[in-house]
PDB file of C-alpha atoms in Angstrom:
ATOM      1  CA  MET A 237      -4.931   2.470 -10.185  1.00 55.00           C
ATOM      2  CA  LEU A 238      -6.281   3.035  -6.720  1.00 50.00           C
ATOM      3  CA  LYS A 239      -5.143  -0.417  -5.676  1.00 43.00           C
ATOM      4  CA  ILE A 240      -1.642   0.690  -6.400  1.00 45.00           C
ATOM      5  CA  PHE A 241      -1.773   3.647  -4.056  1.00 47.00           C
ATOM      6  CA  THR A 242      -3.825   2.083  -1.309  1.00 47.00           C
ATOM      7  CA  LEU A 243      -1.556  -0.830  -0.801  1.00 43.00           C
ATOM      8  CA  LEU A 244       1.346   1.506  -0.494  1.00 48.00           C
ATOM      9  CA  ILE A 245      -0.238   2.373   2.867  1.00 44.00           C
ATOM     10  CA  LEU A 246      -0.584  -1.160   4.130  1.00 49.00           C
ATOM     11  CA  CYS A 247       1.781  -3.536   2.374  1.00 47.00           C
ATOM     12  CA  LEU A 248       5.026  -3.079   4.268  1.00 42.00           C
ATOM     13  CA  TRP A 249       8.012  -5.422   4.241  1.00 40.00           C
ATOM     14  CA  ILE A 250       8.601  -6.847   7.693  1.00 39.00           C
ATOM     15  CA  SER A 251      11.214  -9.483   8.484  1.00 36.00           C
ATOM     16  CA  GLN A 252      12.310 -10.968  11.756  1.00 33.00           C
ATOM     17  CA  GLY A 253      15.862 -11.605  12.829  1.00 33.00           C
ATOM     18  CA  GLU A 254      16.839 -13.927  15.660  1.00 31.00           C
ATOM     19  CA  ALA A 255      15.291 -11.483  18.103  1.00 34.00           C
ATOM     20  CA  HIS A 256      11.577 -11.609  17.334  1.00 37.00           C
ATOM     21  CA  ARG A 257      11.017  -7.886  17.552  1.00 38.00           C
ATOM     22  CA  LYS A 258      14.075  -6.796  15.617  1.00 39.00           C
ATOM     23  CA  VAL A 259      12.772  -5.443  12.327  1.00 38.00           C
ATOM     24  CA  TYR A 260      14.465  -4.444   9.115  1.00 37.00           C
ATOM     25  CA  PHE A 261      13.012  -3.469   5.776  1.00 39.00           C
ATOM     26  CA  GLU A 262      13.876  -5.282   2.571  1.00 43.00           C
ATOM     27  CA  PRO A 263      15.974  -3.173   0.195  1.00 38.00           C
ATOM     28  CA  LEU A 264      15.354  -3.022  -3.518  1.00 39.00           C
ATOM     29  CA  ASN A 265      16.807  -5.947  -5.424  1.00 43.00           C
ATOM     30  CA  GLU A 266      20.291  -4.854  -6.442  1.00 38.00           C
ATOM     31  CA  CYS A 267      19.780  -6.147  -9.974  1.00 35.00           C
ATOM     32  CA  GLU A 268      16.778  -3.913 -10.575  1.00 46.00           C
ATOM     33  CA  ASP A 269      17.088  -0.884 -12.846  1.00 47.00           C
ATOM     34  CA  THR A 270      17.000   1.966 -10.364  1.00 45.00           C
ATOM     35  CA  GLY A 271      15.589   4.302 -12.992  1.00 51.00           C
ATOM     36  CA  THR A 272      12.723   1.975 -13.826  1.00 59.00           C
ATOM     37  CA  TYR A 273      11.872   1.187 -10.206  1.00 77.00           C
ATOM     38  CA  GLN A 274      12.545   4.561  -8.603  1.00 88.00           C
ATOM     39  CA  LEU A 275       8.844   5.048  -7.895  1.00 91.00           C
ATOM     40  CA  CYS A 276       8.851   1.826  -5.890  1.00 90.00           C
ATOM     41  CA  GLN A 277      11.716   3.167  -3.794  1.00 91.00           C
ATOM     42  CA  ASP A 278       9.817   6.420  -3.284  1.00 93.00           C
ATOM     43  CA  PHE A 279       6.831   4.448  -1.989  1.00 89.00           C
ATOM     44  CA  ARG A 280       9.067   2.505   0.374  1.00 86.00           C
ATOM     45  CA  ASP A 281      10.667   5.662   1.720  1.00 91.00           C
ATOM     46  CA  ILE A 282       7.209   6.931   2.662  1.00 89.00           C
ATOM     47  CA  ARG A 283       6.192   3.696   4.334  1.00 84.00           C
ATOM     48  CA  ASN A 284       9.416   3.670   6.339  1.00 88.00           C
ATOM     49  CA  LEU A 285       8.291   6.800   8.174  1.00 92.00           C
ATOM     50  CA  ILE A 286       6.127   4.510  10.318  1.00 87.00           C
ATOM     51  CA  ASP A 287       7.746   3.576  13.616  1.00 87.00           C
ATOM     52  CA  ALA A 288       8.985  -0.015  13.351  1.00 80.00           C
ATOM     53  CA  ASN A 289       7.461  -1.138  16.673  1.00 81.00           C
ATOM     54  CA  THR A 290       4.069   0.261  15.683  1.00 83.00           C
ATOM     55  CA  LEU A 291       4.349  -1.426  12.319  1.00 79.00           C
ATOM     56  CA  VAL A 292       5.175  -4.806  13.834  1.00 77.00           C
ATOM     57  CA  TYR A 293       2.327  -4.489  16.310  1.00 79.00           C
ATOM     58  CA  TYR A 294      -0.365  -3.731  13.748  1.00 81.00           C
ATOM     59  CA  ILE A 295       0.692  -6.283  11.172  1.00 79.00           C
ATOM     60  CA  SER A 296       1.536  -9.060  13.626  1.00 79.00           C
ATOM     61  CA  TYR A 297      -1.455  -8.605  15.895  1.00 76.00           C
ATOM     62  CA  GLY A 298      -3.790  -8.148  12.962  1.00 78.00           C
ATOM     63  CA  TYR A 299      -2.589 -11.277  11.180  1.00 80.00           C
ATOM     64  CA  TYR A 300      -2.483 -13.600  14.157  1.00 79.00           C
ATOM     65  CA  LYS A 301      -5.441 -12.273  16.136  1.00 78.00           C
ATOM     66  CA  ASP A 302      -7.905 -10.856  13.622  1.00 82.00           C
ATOM     67  CA  LYS A 303      -9.583 -13.280  11.225  1.00 85.00           C
ATOM     68  CA  GLU A 304     -10.884 -10.454   9.003  1.00 86.00           C
ATOM     69  CA  PHE A 305      -7.419  -9.064   8.421  1.00 85.00           C
ATOM     70  CA  ARG A 306      -5.898 -12.526   8.065  1.00 87.00           C
ATOM     71  CA  LYS A 307      -8.502 -13.450   5.431  1.00 89.00           C
ATOM     72  CA  ALA A 308      -7.474 -10.454   3.338  1.00 86.00           C
ATOM     73  CA  MET A 309      -3.774 -11.243   3.662  1.00 85.00           C
ATOM     74  CA  GLU A 310      -4.293 -14.907   2.818  1.00 89.00           C
ATOM     75  CA  PHE A 311      -6.369 -13.975  -0.221  1.00 89.00           C
ATOM     76  CA  ILE A 312      -3.492 -11.889  -1.556  1.00 88.00           C
ATOM     77  CA  LYS A 313      -1.459 -15.104  -1.867  1.00 87.00           C
ATOM     78  CA  THR A 314      -4.023 -16.854  -4.090  1.00 92.00           C
ATOM     79  CA  ASP A 315      -4.305 -17.298  -7.850  1.00 95.00           C
ATOM     80  CA  GLN A 316      -7.746 -15.722  -7.699  1.00 94.00           C
ATOM     81  CA  PHE A 317      -6.236 -12.522  -6.370  1.00 90.00           C
ATOM     82  CA  GLN A 318      -3.792 -12.503  -9.265  1.00 91.00           C
ATOM     83  CA  SER A 319      -6.658 -13.041 -11.671  1.00 94.00           C
ATOM     84  CA  VAL A 320      -8.958 -10.281 -10.412  1.00 91.00           C
ATOM     85  CA  SER A 321      -6.016  -7.906 -10.042  1.00 91.00           C
ATOM     86  CA  GLN A 322      -5.111  -8.444 -13.677  1.00 93.00           C
ATOM     87  CA  GLN A 323      -8.715  -7.913 -14.753  1.00 94.00           C
ATOM     88  CA  ILE A 324      -8.570  -4.483 -13.129  1.00 93.00           C
ATOM     89  CA  ALA A 325      -5.192  -3.711 -14.680  1.00 93.00           C
ATOM     90  CA  ASP A 326      -6.420  -4.724 -18.139  1.00 96.00           C
ATOM     91  CA  SER A 327      -9.510  -2.533 -18.028  1.00 96.00           C
ATOM     92  CA  SER A 328      -9.661   0.448 -20.374  1.00 96.00           C
ATOM     93  CA  VAL A 329     -10.115   2.849 -17.430  1.00 95.00           C
ATOM     94  CA  TYR A 330      -7.007   1.559 -15.687  1.00 93.00           C
ATOM     95  CA  GLN A 331      -5.036   1.792 -18.897  1.00 96.00           C
ATOM     96  CA  LYS A 332      -6.219   5.377 -19.328  1.00 96.00           C
ATOM     97  CA  LEU A 333      -4.908   6.151 -15.845  1.00 94.00           C
ATOM     98  CA  LEU A 334      -1.544   4.644 -16.714  1.00 95.00           C
ATOM     99  CA  LYS A 335      -1.409   6.777 -19.842  1.00 97.00           C
ATOM    100  CA  ARG A 336      -1.933   9.913 -17.772  1.00 97.00           C
ATOM    101  CA  PHE A 337       1.191   9.088 -15.811  1.00 96.00           C
ATOM    102  CA  SER A 338       3.317   7.993 -18.769  1.00 96.00           C
ATOM    103  CA  ASP A 339       2.365  11.115 -20.725  1.00 97.00           C
ATOM    104  CA  ALA A 340       3.585  13.159 -17.756  1.00 97.00           C
ATOM    105  CA  GLY A 341       6.990  11.472 -17.853  1.00 95.00           C
ATOM    106  CA  VAL A 342       6.411   8.942 -15.072  1.00 95.00           C
ATOM    107  CA  SER A 343       7.832   5.443 -15.558  1.00 93.00           C
ATOM    108  CA  THR A 344       4.846   3.146 -15.037  1.00 91.00           C
ATOM    109  CA  GLU A 345       6.694  -0.159 -14.615  1.00 89.00           C
ATOM    110  CA  THR A 346       6.084  -0.210 -10.865  1.00 85.00           C
ATOM    111  CA  ILE A 347       2.412   0.687 -11.270  1.00 84.00           C
ATOM    112  CA  SER A 348       1.689  -1.164 -14.521  1.00 82.00           C
ATOM    113  CA  SER A 349      -0.217  -3.855 -12.667  1.00 78.00           C
ATOM    114  CA  ILE A 350      -1.491  -4.585  -9.199  1.00 76.00           C
ATOM    115  CA  SER A 351       0.855  -7.562  -8.974  1.00 73.00           C
ATOM    116  CA  ASN A 352       3.834  -5.272  -9.569  1.00 78.00           C
ATOM    117  CA  ILE A 353       2.747  -3.086  -6.686  1.00 75.00           C
ATOM    118  CA  PHE A 354       2.536  -6.081  -4.389  1.00 71.00           C
ATOM    119  CA  ASN A 355       5.964  -7.240  -5.527  1.00 72.00           C
ATOM    120  CA  CYS A 356       7.237  -3.821  -4.485  1.00 78.00           C
ATOM    121  CA  LEU A 357       5.443  -3.502  -1.139  1.00 70.00           C
ATOM    122  CA  MET A 358       4.200  -6.926  -0.123  1.00 66.00           C
ATOM    123  CA  VAL A 359       4.105  -8.031   3.508  1.00 53.00           C
ATOM    124  CA  SER A 360       6.218 -10.804   4.958  1.00 63.00           C
ATOM    125  CA  ILE A 361       4.464 -11.799   8.172  1.00 63.00           C
ATOM    126  CA  PRO A 362       6.821 -12.211  11.159  1.00 59.00           C
ATOM    127  CA  GLU A 363       7.049 -15.737  12.529  1.00 60.00           C
ATOM    128  CA  TYR A 364       6.722 -16.187  16.259  1.00 54.00           C
ATOM    129  CA  GLY A 365       7.717 -19.196  18.286  1.00 50.00           C
ATOM    130  CA  ASP A 366       4.694 -18.985  20.547  1.00 50.00           C
ATOM    131  CA  GLU A 367       1.314 -17.331  20.079  1.00 53.00           C
ATOM    132  CA  SER A 368       1.649 -15.737  23.517  1.00 53.00           C
ATOM    133  CA  GLU A 369       4.375 -13.529  22.090  1.00 53.00           C
ATOM    134  CA  ILE A 370       1.724 -11.689  20.090  1.00 52.00           C
ATOM    135  CA  THR A 371      -0.238 -10.956  23.249  1.00 53.00           C
ATOM    136  CA  GLU A 372       2.952  -9.614  24.790  1.00 56.00           C
ATOM    137  CA  LEU A 373       3.100  -6.945  22.084  1.00 53.00           C
ATOM    138  CA  ASP A 374       1.218  -4.720  24.479  1.00 52.00           C
ATOM    139  CA  MET A 375       0.498  -1.212  23.228  1.00 49.00           C
ATOM    140  CA  PRO A 376      -2.624  -0.178  25.210  1.00 46.00           C
ATOM    141  CA  LYS A 377      -3.085   3.149  23.420  1.00 49.00           C
ATOM    142  CA  ILE A 378      -3.411   1.440  20.043  1.00 49.00           C
ATOM    143  CA  ILE A 379      -6.739   0.067  18.843  1.00 51.00           C
ATOM    144  CA  VAL A 380      -6.325  -2.682  16.259  1.00 50.00           C
ATOM    145  CA  GLY A 381      -8.879  -2.583  13.454  1.00 50.00           C
ATOM    146  CA  ARG A 382     -11.122  -5.330  12.137  1.00 58.00           C
ATOM    147  CA  SER A 383     -10.111  -5.226   8.475  1.00 70.00           C
ATOM    148  CA  MET A 384      -7.320  -4.366   6.073  1.00 78.00           C
ATOM    149  CA  GLN A 385      -8.662  -0.862   5.611  1.00 78.00           C
ATOM    150  CA  ASP A 386      -8.891  -0.362   9.390  1.00 80.00           C
ATOM    151  CA  VAL A 387      -5.264  -1.367   9.796  1.00 81.00           C
ATOM    152  CA  ALA A 388      -4.366   0.884   6.864  1.00 82.00           C
ATOM    153  CA  LYS A 389      -6.106   3.804   8.546  1.00 84.00           C
ATOM    154  CA  ASN A 390      -4.131   3.185  11.735  1.00 84.00           C
ATOM    155  CA  LEU A 391      -0.850   2.994   9.835  1.00 85.00           C
ATOM    156  CA  VAL A 392      -1.514   6.235   7.971  1.00 87.00           C
ATOM    157  CA  SER A 393      -2.300   7.926  11.280  1.00 88.00           C
ATOM    158  CA  ALA A 394       1.026   6.614  12.631  1.00 90.00           C
ATOM    159  CA  ILE A 395       3.021   8.548  10.015  1.00 92.00           C
ATOM    160  CA  PRO A 396       4.361  11.783  11.611  1.00 93.00           C
ATOM    161  CA  PRO A 397       2.774  14.606   9.549  1.00 93.00           C
ATOM    162  CA  SER A 398       5.825  16.869   9.748  1.00 94.00           C
ATOM    163  CA  LYS A 399       8.148  14.115   8.515  1.00 95.00           C
ATOM    164  CA  LEU A 400       5.736  13.220   5.716  1.00 94.00           C
ATOM    165  CA  ARG A 401       5.497  16.843   4.559  1.00 93.00           C
ATOM    166  CA  HIS A 402       9.281  17.163   4.646  1.00 95.00           C
ATOM    167  CA  LEU A 403       9.812  13.943   2.682  1.00 95.00           C
ATOM    168  CA  ILE A 404       7.199  14.794   0.043  1.00 94.00           C
ATOM    169  CA  ARG A 405       8.659  18.308  -0.316  1.00 94.00           C
ATOM    170  CA  ARG A 406      12.207  16.992  -0.660  1.00 95.00           C
ATOM    171  CA  LYS A 407      11.301  14.296  -3.164  1.00 95.00           C
ATOM    172  CA  MET A 408       9.298  16.702  -5.307  1.00 93.00           C
ATOM    173  CA  HIS A 409      12.267  19.073  -5.337  1.00 94.00           C
ATOM    174  CA  GLU A 410      14.835  16.376  -6.137  1.00 94.00           C
ATOM    175  CA  SER A 411      12.867  14.204  -8.557  1.00 93.00           C
ATOM    176  CA  ARG A 412      10.940  15.547 -11.525  1.00 94.00           C
ATOM    177  CA  GLU A 413       9.350  12.119 -11.963  1.00 94.00           C
ATOM    178  CA  PHE A 414       8.012  12.035  -8.406  1.00 95.00           C
ATOM    179  CA  ALA A 415       6.782  15.615  -8.752  1.00 95.00           C
ATOM    180  CA  ASN A 416       4.947  14.662 -11.948  1.00 96.00           C
ATOM    181  CA  PHE A 417       3.496  11.598 -10.244  1.00 94.00           C
ATOM    182  CA  CYS A 418       2.073  13.719  -7.422  1.00 94.00           C
ATOM    183  CA  ARG A 419       0.791  16.346  -9.842  1.00 95.00           C
ATOM    184  CA  VAL A 420      -1.113  13.764 -11.893  1.00 96.00           C
ATOM    185  CA  LEU A 421      -2.466  11.966  -8.825  1.00 93.00           C
ATOM    186  CA  ARG A 422      -3.755  15.228  -7.376  1.00 94.00           C
ATOM    187  CA  SER A 423      -5.411  16.303 -10.627  1.00 96.00           C
ATOM    188  CA  SER A 424      -9.189  16.367 -11.036  1.00 96.00           C
ATOM    189  CA  GLY A 425      -8.898  14.324 -14.232  1.00 95.00           C
ATOM    190  CA  CYS A 426      -7.113  11.506 -12.444  1.00 95.00           C
ATOM    191  CA  ARG A 427      -9.574  11.548  -9.550  1.00 95.00           C
ATOM    192  CA  TYR A 428     -12.456  11.405 -12.030  1.00 95.00           C
ATOM    193  CA  ASP A 429     -10.948   8.391 -13.799  1.00 94.00           C
ATOM    194  CA  VAL A 430     -10.446   6.625 -10.482  1.00 93.00           C
ATOM    195  CA  LYS A 431     -14.145   7.112  -9.709  1.00 95.00           C
ATOM    196  CA  ARG A 432     -14.955   5.657 -13.117  1.00 95.00           C
ATOM    197  CA  LEU A 433     -12.723   2.693 -12.337  1.00 94.00           C
ATOM    198  CA  LEU A 434     -14.678   2.004  -9.161  1.00 93.00           C
ATOM    199  CA  SER A 435     -18.021   2.089 -10.939  1.00 94.00           C
ATOM    200  CA  SER A 436     -17.104   0.586 -14.305  1.00 95.00           C
ATOM    201  CA  ILE A 437     -18.996  -2.515 -15.416  1.00 95.00           C
ATOM    202  CA  SER A 438     -15.720  -4.067 -16.552  1.00 94.00           C
ATOM    203  CA  THR A 439     -14.212  -3.829 -13.069  1.00 95.00           C
ATOM    204  CA  ARG A 440     -17.302  -4.426 -10.971  1.00 96.00           C
ATOM    205  CA  TYR A 441     -16.729  -8.162 -10.577  1.00 96.00           C
ATOM    206  CA  PRO A 442     -13.030  -8.077  -9.569  1.00 94.00           C
ATOM    207  CA  ILE A 443     -13.613  -5.162  -7.205  1.00 93.00           C
ATOM    208  CA  ASN A 444     -16.506  -7.024  -5.543  1.00 96.00           C
ATOM    209  CA  VAL A 445     -14.351 -10.148  -5.192  1.00 95.00           C
ATOM    210  CA  LEU A 446     -11.720  -8.088  -3.400  1.00 90.00           C
ATOM    211  CA  LYS A 447     -14.355  -6.557  -1.150  1.00 92.00           C
ATOM    212  CA  ARG A 448     -15.734  -9.983  -0.221  1.00 94.00           C
ATOM    213  CA  ASN A 449     -12.237 -10.830   0.907  1.00 91.00           C
ATOM    214  CA  ASN A 450     -12.054  -7.731   3.130  1.00 89.00           C
ATOM    215  CA  ILE A 451     -10.139  -5.498   0.715  1.00 85.00           C
ATOM    216  CA  ASP A 452     -12.259  -2.394   0.214  1.00 87.00           C
ATOM    217  CA  LEU A 453     -10.582  -0.345  -2.500  1.00 84.00           C
ATOM    218  CA  GLN A 454     -12.764   2.708  -2.132  1.00 87.00           C
ATOM    219  CA  LYS A 455     -11.976   3.100   1.559  1.00 85.00           C
ATOM    220  CA  LEU A 456      -8.319   2.341   1.121  1.00 80.00           C
ATOM    221  CA  LEU A 457      -8.053   4.952  -1.605  1.00 82.00           C
ATOM    222  CA  GLN A 458      -8.998   7.751   0.770  1.00 85.00           C
ATOM    223  CA  TYR A 459      -6.002   6.965   2.983  1.00 83.00           C
ATOM    224  CA  ALA A 460      -3.699   6.993  -0.046  1.00 83.00           C
ATOM    225  CA  TYR A 461      -4.992  10.405  -1.061  1.00 88.00           C
ATOM    226  CA  LYS A 462      -4.323  11.621   2.466  1.00 88.00           C
ATOM    227  CA  ILE A 463      -0.654  10.738   2.032  1.00 90.00           C
ATOM    228  CA  PHE A 464      -0.090  12.225  -1.410  1.00 89.00           C
ATOM    229  CA  ASP A 465      -2.244  15.311  -0.929  1.00 86.00           C
ATOM    230  CA  TYR A 466       0.312  16.856   1.427  1.00 69.00           C
ATOM    231  CA  LYS A 467       1.444  20.009  -0.338  1.00 62.00           C
ATOM    232  CA  GLU A 468       5.094  20.766  -0.832  1.00 52.00           C
TER     233      GLU A 468
END
């Protein structure tokens, strides 16, 4: 389950128009059932609080200039990633986490598997005509991290706290499902099950495979908690 929330932080749709630095975010597929995929839209609304220029800088610079980050992003495209992600999703602990949410009235289609989360929030790396263009993305006050979790930490820090609190408060007021999602995620029972997921024998192998490919779930989880722990 933690993979679901952590990659909310990092996996952000980025597309380039004719002007390399013009960014827009992919909308939900119009044919999708908005009721079923509302949670995905909620996640996207949170990620869109990040300034577009900052977003482009971190993702672009990290992918083209940082081999640790690029390794993680390339691994996400592989069949092995799909395999280990499914192993985690199929574990009894993960299924117990899903049941917590479904019992609370949360549609779990978006979070039913790690692959579904990536389909919702996956990154499309901007294409540049010349590598020098990446160097020209000069933001001296920003320190680019050495891994996916480092970039995630930077992106979380780039979310304006006041806007995040306002958005969380509004969504919890307007959507019973989102309010239930936050309530379950913040609960001690859910946090306990997540810890079990990290230490379970059944998930040890897939989690270690992810870590070897620079995706540290335990570290990423802390940034996800930071987002959803904002009180209404």
